[in-house]
PDB file of C-alpha atoms in Angstrom:
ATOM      1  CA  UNK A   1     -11.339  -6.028 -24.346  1.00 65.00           C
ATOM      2  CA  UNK A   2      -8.908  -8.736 -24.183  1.00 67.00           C
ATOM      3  CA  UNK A   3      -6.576  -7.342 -25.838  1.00 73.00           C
ATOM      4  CA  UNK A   4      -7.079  -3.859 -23.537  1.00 70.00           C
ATOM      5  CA  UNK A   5      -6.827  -5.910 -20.819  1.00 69.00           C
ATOM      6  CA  UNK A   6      -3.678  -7.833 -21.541  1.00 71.00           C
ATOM      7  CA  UNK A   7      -2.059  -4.317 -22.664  1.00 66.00           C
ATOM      8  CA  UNK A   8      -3.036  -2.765 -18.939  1.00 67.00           C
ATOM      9  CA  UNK A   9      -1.608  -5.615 -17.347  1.00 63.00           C
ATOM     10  CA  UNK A  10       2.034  -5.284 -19.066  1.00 67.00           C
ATOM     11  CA  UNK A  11       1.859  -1.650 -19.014  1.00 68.00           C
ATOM     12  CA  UNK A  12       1.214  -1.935 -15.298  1.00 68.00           C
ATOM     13  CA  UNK A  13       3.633  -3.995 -14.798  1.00 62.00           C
ATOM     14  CA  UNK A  14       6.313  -1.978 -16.208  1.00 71.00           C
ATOM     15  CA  UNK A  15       5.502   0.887 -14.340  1.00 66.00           C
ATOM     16  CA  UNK A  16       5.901  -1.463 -11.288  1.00 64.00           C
ATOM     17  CA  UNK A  17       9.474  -2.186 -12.842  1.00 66.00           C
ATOM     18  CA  UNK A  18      10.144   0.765 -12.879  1.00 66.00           C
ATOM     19  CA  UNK A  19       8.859   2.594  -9.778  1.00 66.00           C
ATOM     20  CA  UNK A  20      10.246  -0.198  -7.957  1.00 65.00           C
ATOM     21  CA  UNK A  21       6.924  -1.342  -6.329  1.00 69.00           C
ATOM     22  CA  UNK A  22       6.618  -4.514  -8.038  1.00 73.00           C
ATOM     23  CA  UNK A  23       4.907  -7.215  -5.629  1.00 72.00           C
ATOM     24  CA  UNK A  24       5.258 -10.044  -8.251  1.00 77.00           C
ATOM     25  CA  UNK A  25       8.938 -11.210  -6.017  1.00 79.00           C
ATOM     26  CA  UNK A  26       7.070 -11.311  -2.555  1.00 82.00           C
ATOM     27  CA  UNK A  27       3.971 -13.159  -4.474  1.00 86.00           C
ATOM     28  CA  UNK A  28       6.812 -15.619  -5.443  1.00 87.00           C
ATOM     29  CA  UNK A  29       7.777 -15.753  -1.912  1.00 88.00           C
ATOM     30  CA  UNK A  30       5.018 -16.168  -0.065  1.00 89.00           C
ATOM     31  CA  UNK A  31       4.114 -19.003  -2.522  1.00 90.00           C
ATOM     32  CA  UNK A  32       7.581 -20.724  -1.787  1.00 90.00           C
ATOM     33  CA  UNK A  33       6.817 -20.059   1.777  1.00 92.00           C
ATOM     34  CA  UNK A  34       3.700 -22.061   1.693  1.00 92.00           C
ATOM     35  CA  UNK A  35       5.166 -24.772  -0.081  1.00 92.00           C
ATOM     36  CA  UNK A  36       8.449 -24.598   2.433  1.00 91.00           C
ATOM     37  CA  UNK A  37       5.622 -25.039   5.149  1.00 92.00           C
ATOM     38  CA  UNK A  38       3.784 -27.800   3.846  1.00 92.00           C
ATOM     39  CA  UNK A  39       7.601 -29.508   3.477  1.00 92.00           C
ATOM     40  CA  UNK A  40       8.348 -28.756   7.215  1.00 92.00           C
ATOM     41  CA  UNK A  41       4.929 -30.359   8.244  1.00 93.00           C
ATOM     42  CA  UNK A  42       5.719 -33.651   5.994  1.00 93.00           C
ATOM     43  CA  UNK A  43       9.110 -33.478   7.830  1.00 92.00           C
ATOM     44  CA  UNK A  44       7.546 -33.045  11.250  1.00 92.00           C
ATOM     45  CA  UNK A  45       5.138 -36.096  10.990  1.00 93.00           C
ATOM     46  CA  UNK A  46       8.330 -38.173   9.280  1.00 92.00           C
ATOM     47  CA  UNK A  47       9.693 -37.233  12.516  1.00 93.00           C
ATOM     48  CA  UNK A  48       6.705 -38.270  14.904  1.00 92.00           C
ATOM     49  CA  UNK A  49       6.668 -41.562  12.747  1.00 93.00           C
ATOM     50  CA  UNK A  50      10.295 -42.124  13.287  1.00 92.00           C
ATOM     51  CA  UNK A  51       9.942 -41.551  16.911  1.00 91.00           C
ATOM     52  CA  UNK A  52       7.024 -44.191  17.301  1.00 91.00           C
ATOM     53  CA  UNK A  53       8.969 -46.765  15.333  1.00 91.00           C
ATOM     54  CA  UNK A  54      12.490 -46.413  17.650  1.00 91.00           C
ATOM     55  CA  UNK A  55      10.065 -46.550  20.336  1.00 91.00           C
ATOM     56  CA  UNK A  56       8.454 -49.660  18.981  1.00 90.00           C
ATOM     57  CA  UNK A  57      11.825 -51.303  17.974  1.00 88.00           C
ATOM     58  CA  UNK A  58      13.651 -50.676  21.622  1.00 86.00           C
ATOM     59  CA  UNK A  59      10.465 -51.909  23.482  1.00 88.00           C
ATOM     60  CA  UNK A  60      10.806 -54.973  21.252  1.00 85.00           C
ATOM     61  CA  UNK A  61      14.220 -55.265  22.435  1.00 84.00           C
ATOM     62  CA  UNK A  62      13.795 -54.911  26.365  1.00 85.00           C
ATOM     63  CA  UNK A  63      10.738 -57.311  25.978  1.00 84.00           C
ATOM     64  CA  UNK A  64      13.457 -60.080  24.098  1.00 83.00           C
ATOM     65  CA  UNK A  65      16.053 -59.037  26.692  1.00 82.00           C
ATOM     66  CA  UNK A  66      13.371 -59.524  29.492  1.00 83.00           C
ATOM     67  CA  UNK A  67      12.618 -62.536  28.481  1.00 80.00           C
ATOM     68  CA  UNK A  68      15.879 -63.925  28.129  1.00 79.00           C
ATOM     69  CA  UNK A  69      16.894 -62.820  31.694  1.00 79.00           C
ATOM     70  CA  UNK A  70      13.611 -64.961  32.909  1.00 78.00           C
ATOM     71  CA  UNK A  71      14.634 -68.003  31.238  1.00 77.00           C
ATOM     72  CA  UNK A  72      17.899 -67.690  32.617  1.00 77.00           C
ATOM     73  CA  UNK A  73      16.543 -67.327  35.936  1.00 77.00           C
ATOM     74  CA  UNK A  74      15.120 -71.026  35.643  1.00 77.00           C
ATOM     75  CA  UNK A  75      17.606 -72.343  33.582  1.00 76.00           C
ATOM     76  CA  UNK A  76      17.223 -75.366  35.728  1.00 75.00           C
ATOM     77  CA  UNK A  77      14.037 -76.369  34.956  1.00 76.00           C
ATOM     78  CA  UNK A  78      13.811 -75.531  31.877  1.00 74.00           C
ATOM     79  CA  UNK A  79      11.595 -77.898  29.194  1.00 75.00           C
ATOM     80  CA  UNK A  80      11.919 -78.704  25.529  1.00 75.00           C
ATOM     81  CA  UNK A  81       9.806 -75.367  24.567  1.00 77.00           C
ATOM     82  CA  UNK A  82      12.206 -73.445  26.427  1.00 70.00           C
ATOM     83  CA  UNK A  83      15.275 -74.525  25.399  1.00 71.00           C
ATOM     84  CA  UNK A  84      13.746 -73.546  21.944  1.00 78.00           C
ATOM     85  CA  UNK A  85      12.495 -70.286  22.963  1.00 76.00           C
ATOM     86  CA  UNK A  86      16.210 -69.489  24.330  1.00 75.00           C
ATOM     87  CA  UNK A  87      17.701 -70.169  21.220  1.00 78.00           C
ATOM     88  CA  UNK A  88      14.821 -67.956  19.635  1.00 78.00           C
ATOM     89  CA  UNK A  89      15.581 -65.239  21.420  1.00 77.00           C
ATOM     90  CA  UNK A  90      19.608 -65.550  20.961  1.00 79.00           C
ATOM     91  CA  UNK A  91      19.001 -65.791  17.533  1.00 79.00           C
ATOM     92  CA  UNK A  92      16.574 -62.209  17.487  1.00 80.00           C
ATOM     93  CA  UNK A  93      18.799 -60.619  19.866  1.00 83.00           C
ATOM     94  CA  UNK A  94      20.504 -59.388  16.832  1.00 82.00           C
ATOM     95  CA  UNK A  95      17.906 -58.530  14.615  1.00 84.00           C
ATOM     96  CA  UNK A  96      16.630 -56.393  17.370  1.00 83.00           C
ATOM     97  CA  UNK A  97      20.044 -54.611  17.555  1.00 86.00           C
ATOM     98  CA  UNK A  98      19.862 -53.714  14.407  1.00 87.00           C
ATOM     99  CA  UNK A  99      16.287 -52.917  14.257  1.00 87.00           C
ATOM    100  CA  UNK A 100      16.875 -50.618  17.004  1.00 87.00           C
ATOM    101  CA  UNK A 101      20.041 -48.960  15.520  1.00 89.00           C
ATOM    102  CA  UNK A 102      18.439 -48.672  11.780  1.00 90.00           C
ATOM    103  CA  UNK A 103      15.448 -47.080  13.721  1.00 90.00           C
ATOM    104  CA  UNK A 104      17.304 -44.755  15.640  1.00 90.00           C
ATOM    105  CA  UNK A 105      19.202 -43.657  12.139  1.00 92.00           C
ATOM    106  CA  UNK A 106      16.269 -42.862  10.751  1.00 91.00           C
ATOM    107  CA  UNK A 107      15.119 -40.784  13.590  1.00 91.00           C
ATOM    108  CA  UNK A 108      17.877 -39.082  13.550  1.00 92.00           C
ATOM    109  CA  UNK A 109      17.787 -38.788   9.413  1.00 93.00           C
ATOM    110  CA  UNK A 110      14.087 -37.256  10.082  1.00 93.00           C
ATOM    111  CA  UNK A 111      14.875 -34.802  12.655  1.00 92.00           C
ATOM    112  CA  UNK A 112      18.406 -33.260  10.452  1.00 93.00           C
ATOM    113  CA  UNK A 113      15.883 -32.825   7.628  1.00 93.00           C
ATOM    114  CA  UNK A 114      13.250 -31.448   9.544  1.00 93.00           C
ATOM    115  CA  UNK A 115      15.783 -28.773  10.774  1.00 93.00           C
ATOM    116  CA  UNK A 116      16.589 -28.267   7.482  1.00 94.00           C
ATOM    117  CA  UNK A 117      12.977 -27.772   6.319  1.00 92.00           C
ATOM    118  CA  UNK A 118      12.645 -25.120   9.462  1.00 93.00           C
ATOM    119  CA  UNK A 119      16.103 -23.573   8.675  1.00 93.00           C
ATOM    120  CA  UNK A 120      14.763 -22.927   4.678  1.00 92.00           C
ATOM    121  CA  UNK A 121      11.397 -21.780   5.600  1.00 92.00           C
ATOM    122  CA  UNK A 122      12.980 -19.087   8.312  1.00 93.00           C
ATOM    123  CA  UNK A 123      15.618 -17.729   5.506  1.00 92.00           C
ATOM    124  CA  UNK A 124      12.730 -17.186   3.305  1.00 91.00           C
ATOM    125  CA  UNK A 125      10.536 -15.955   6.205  1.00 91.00           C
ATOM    126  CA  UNK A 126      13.367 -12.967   6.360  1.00 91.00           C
ATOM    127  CA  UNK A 127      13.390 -12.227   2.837  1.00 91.00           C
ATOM    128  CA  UNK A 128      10.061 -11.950   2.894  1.00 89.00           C
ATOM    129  CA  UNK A 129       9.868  -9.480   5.263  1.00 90.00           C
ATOM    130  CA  UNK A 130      13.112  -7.701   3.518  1.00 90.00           C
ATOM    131  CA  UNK A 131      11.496  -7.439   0.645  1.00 87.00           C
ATOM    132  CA  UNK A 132       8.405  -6.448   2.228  1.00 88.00           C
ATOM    133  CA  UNK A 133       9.990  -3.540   4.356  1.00 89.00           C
ATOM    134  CA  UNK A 134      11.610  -1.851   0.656  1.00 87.00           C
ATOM    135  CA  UNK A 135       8.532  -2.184  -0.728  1.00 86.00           C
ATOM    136  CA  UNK A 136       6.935  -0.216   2.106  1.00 86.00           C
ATOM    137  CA  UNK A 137       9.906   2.108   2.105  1.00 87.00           C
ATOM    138  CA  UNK A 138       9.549   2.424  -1.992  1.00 85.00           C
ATOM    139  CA  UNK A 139       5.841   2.905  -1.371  1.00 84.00           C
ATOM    140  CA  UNK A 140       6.230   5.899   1.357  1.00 86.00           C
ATOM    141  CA  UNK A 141       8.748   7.440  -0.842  1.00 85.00           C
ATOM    142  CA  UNK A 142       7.106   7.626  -4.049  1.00 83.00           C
ATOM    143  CA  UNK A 143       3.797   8.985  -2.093  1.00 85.00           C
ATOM    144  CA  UNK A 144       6.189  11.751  -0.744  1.00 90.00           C
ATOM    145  CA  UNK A 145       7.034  12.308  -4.508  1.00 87.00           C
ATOM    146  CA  UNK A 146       3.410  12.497  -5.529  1.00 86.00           C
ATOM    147  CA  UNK A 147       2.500  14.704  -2.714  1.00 91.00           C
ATOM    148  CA  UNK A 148       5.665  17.304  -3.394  1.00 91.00           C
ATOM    149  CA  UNK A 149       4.395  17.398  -7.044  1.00 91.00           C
ATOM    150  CA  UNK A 150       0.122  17.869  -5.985  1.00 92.00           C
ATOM    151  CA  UNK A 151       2.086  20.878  -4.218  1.00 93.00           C
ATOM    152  CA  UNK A 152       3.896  21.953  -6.578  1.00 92.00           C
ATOM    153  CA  UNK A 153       0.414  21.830  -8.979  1.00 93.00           C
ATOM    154  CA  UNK A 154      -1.660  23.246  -6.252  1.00 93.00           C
ATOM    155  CA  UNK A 155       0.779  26.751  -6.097  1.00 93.00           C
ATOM    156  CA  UNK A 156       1.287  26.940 -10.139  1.00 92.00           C
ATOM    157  CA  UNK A 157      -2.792  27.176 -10.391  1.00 91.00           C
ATOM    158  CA  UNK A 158      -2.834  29.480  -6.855  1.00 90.00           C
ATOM    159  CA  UNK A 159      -0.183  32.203  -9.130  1.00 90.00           C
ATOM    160  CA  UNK A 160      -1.871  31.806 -12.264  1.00 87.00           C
ATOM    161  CA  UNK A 161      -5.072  32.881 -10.976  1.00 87.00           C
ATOM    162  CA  UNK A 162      -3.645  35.592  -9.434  1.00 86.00           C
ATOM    163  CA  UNK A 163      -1.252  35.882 -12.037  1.00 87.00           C
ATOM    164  CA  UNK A 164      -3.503  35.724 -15.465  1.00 85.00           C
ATOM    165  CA  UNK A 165      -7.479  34.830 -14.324  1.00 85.00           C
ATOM    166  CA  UNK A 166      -7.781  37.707 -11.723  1.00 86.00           C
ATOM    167  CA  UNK A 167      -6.882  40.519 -13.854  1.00 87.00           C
ATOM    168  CA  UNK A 168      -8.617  38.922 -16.802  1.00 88.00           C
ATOM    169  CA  UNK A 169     -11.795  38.474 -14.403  1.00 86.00           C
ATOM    170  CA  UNK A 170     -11.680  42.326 -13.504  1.00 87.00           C
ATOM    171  CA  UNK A 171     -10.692  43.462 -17.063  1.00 87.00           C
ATOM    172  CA  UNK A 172     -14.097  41.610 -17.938  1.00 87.00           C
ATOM    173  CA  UNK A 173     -16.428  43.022 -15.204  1.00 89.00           C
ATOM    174  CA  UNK A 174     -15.098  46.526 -16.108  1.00 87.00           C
ATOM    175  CA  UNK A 175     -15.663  46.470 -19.734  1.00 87.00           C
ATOM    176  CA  UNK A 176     -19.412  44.850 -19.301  1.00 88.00           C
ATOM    177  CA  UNK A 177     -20.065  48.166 -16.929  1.00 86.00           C
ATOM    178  CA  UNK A 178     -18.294  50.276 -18.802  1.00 84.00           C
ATOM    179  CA  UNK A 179     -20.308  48.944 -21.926  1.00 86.00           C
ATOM    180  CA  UNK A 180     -23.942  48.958 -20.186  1.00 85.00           C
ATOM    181  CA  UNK A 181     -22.710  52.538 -19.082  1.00 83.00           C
ATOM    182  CA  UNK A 182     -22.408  53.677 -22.981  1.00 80.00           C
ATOM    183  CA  UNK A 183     -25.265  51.856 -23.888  1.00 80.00           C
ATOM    184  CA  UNK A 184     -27.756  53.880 -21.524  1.00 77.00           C
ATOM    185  CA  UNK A 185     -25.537  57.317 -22.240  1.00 76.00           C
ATOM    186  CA  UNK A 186     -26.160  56.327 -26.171  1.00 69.00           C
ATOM    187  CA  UNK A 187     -29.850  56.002 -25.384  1.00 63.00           C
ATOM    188  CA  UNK A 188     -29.794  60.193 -24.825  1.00 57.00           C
ATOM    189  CA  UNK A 189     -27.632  60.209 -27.859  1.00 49.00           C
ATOM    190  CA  UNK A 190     -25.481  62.344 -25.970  1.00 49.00           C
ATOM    191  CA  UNK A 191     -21.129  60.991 -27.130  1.00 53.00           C
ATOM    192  CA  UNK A 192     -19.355  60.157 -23.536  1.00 51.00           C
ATOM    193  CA  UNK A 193     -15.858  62.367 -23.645  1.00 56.00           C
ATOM    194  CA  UNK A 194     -13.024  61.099 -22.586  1.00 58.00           C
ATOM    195  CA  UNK A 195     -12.587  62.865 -19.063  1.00 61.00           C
ATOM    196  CA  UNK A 196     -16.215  60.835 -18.603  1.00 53.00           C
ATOM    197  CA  UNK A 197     -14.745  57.367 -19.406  1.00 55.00           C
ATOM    198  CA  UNK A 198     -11.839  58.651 -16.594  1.00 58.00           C
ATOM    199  CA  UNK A 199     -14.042  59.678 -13.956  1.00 57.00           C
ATOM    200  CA  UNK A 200     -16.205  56.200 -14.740  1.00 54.00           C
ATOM    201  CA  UNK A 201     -13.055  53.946 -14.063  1.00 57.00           C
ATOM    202  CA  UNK A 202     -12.113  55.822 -11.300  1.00 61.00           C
ATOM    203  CA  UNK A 203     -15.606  55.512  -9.849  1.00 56.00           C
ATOM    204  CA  UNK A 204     -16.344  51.973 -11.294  1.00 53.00           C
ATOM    205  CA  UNK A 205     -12.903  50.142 -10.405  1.00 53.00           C
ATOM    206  CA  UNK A 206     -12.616  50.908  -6.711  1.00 60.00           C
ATOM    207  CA  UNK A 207     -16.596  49.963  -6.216  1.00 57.00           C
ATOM    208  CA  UNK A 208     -15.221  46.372  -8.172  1.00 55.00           C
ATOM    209  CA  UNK A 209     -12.495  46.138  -5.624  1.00 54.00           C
ATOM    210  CA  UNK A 210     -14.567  47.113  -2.351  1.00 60.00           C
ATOM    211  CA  UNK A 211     -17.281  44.858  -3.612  1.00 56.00           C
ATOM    212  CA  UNK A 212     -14.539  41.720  -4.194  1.00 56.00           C
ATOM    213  CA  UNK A 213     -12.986  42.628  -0.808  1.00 60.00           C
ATOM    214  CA  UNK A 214     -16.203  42.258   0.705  1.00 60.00           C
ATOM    215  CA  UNK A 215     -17.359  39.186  -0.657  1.00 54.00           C
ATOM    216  CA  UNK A 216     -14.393  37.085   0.159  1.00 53.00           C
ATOM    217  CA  UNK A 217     -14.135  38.530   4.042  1.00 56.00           C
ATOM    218  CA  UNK A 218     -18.147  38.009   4.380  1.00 51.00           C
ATOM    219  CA  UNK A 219     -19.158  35.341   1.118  1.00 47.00           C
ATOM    220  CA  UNK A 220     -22.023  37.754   1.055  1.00 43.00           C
ATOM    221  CA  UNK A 221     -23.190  41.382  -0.612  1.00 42.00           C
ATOM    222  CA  UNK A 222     -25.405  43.391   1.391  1.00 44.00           C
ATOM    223  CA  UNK A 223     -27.963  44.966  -0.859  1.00 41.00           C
ATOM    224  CA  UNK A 224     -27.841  48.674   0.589  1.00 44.00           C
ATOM    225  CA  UNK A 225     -24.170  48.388  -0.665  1.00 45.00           C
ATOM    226  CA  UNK A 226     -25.540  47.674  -3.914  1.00 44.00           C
ATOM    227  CA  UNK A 227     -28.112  50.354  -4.177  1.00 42.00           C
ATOM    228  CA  UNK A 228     -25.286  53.082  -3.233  1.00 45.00           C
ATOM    229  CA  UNK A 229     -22.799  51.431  -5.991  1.00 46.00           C
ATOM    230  CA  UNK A 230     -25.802  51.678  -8.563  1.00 46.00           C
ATOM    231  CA  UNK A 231     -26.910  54.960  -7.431  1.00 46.00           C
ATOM    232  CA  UNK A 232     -23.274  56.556  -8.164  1.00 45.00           C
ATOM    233  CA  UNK A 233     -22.962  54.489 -11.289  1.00 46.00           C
ATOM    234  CA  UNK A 234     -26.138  56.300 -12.321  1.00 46.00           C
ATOM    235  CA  UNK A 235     -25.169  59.420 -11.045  1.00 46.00           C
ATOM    236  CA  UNK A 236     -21.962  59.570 -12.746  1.00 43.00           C
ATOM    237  CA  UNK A 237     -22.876  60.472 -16.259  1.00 45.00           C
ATOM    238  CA  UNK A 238     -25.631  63.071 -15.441  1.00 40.00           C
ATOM    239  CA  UNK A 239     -23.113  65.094 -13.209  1.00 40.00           C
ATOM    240  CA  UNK A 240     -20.632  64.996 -16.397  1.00 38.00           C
ATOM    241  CA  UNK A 241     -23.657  65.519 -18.736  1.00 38.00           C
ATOM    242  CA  UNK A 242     -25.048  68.482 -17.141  1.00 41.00           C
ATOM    243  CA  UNK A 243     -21.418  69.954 -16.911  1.00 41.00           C
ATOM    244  CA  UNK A 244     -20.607  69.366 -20.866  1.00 39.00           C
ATOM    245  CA  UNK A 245     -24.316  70.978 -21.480  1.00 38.00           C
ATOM    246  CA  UNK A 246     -23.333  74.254 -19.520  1.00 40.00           C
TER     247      UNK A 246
END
């Protein structure tokens, strides 16, 4: 069964090939789609982090800058601990610059790669749906195939019934009349002659026809109908016998 199944699967697939509906290169892109989406989402928190940490690093610089203008303010009376916490702050100013800058980089590094992420994940978005439209198109165009050729079946059965089953069908009915007919005239041991077999097809074949005419128009055989058709059958040879006998 393995074996059977693994032997499906390729065959299957190589019909696929070759039809043209294989699904296997939208499965691969979907699957890169997921994985370009779970990239863009990395990228978009990167981004948020980024954001937070400029954020962070210019508040810590207007707080320095603050501070240094408020010192400045009473530069006159300023104590030991200030003087220190001046030359603090002149010495951070710096560090905050650069902070700030290295933070605003790597905001900016964040947001090219996120559009980059969103850029990748929107190409294979469209060849997704590409690739999804002829496959559709492949689809409806092989049904049209298979529906020209269930057609094409339908009418070669429709003429060979008519063609070869029909007549073959009537042939039949005729001959198991025509032989109950010579069975019963055999019973009187009495030999049919030819101008009887005539007058029997001419009777029998035209009943046949009536009665098939009448059962496709009404799917049904009224059984008066039937009485008169057996009556005449029955009729038939003991007109022709009493004429031979005279």
């Amino acid at each position: 069964m393995d074996d059977l199944s693994t032997k499906a699967a390729i065959a299957s697939q190589r019909l696929n090939n070759y039809t043209g509906t294989d699904y296997s290169g939208i499965e691969a892109l979907r699957t890169e789609i997921k994985d370009q989406e779970q990239l863009v989402k990395a990228a978009r928190a990167a981004v948020t982090h980024a954001k937070e940490a400029y954020a962070a690093a210019h508040a810590q610089q207007a707080s320095s800058q603050k501070e240094v203008v408020g010192l400045l303010e009473r530069k006159h009376s300023w104590s030991a601990g200030d003087l220190e916490r001046y030359m603090s702050l002149i010495r951070s100013e710096h560090h905050n610059e650069q902070a700030v800058q290295a933070a605003k980089d790597e905001l900016a590094d964040t947001e090219r790669a996120l559009e980059d992420a969103r850029s990748k994940l929107e190409k294979r978005e469209r060849a997704q749906y590409h690739e999804e439209q002829i496959w559709s198109d492949t689809i409806r165009r092989n049904s049209t195939w298979v529906t020209f050729g269930l057609m094409g079946v339908n009418i070669f059965l429709l003429l060979a019934n008519l063609v070869v089953f029909e007549p073959w069908r009537r042939r039949k009915i005729v001959r198991e009349v025509r032989t109950a007919l010579e069975e019963k005239t055999f019973a009187t041991t009495v030999p049919i002659p030819p101008t009887l077999e005539k007058e029997l097809d001419e009777v029998v074949v035209p009943n046949i026809v009536a009665l098939e005419s009448s059962e496709q128009q009404s799917g049904e055989i009224t059984l008066p109908a039937e009485k008169k058709n057996e009556e005449t059958m029955a009729e038939a040879p003991a007109i022709v016998l009493e004429d031979s006998a005279r």
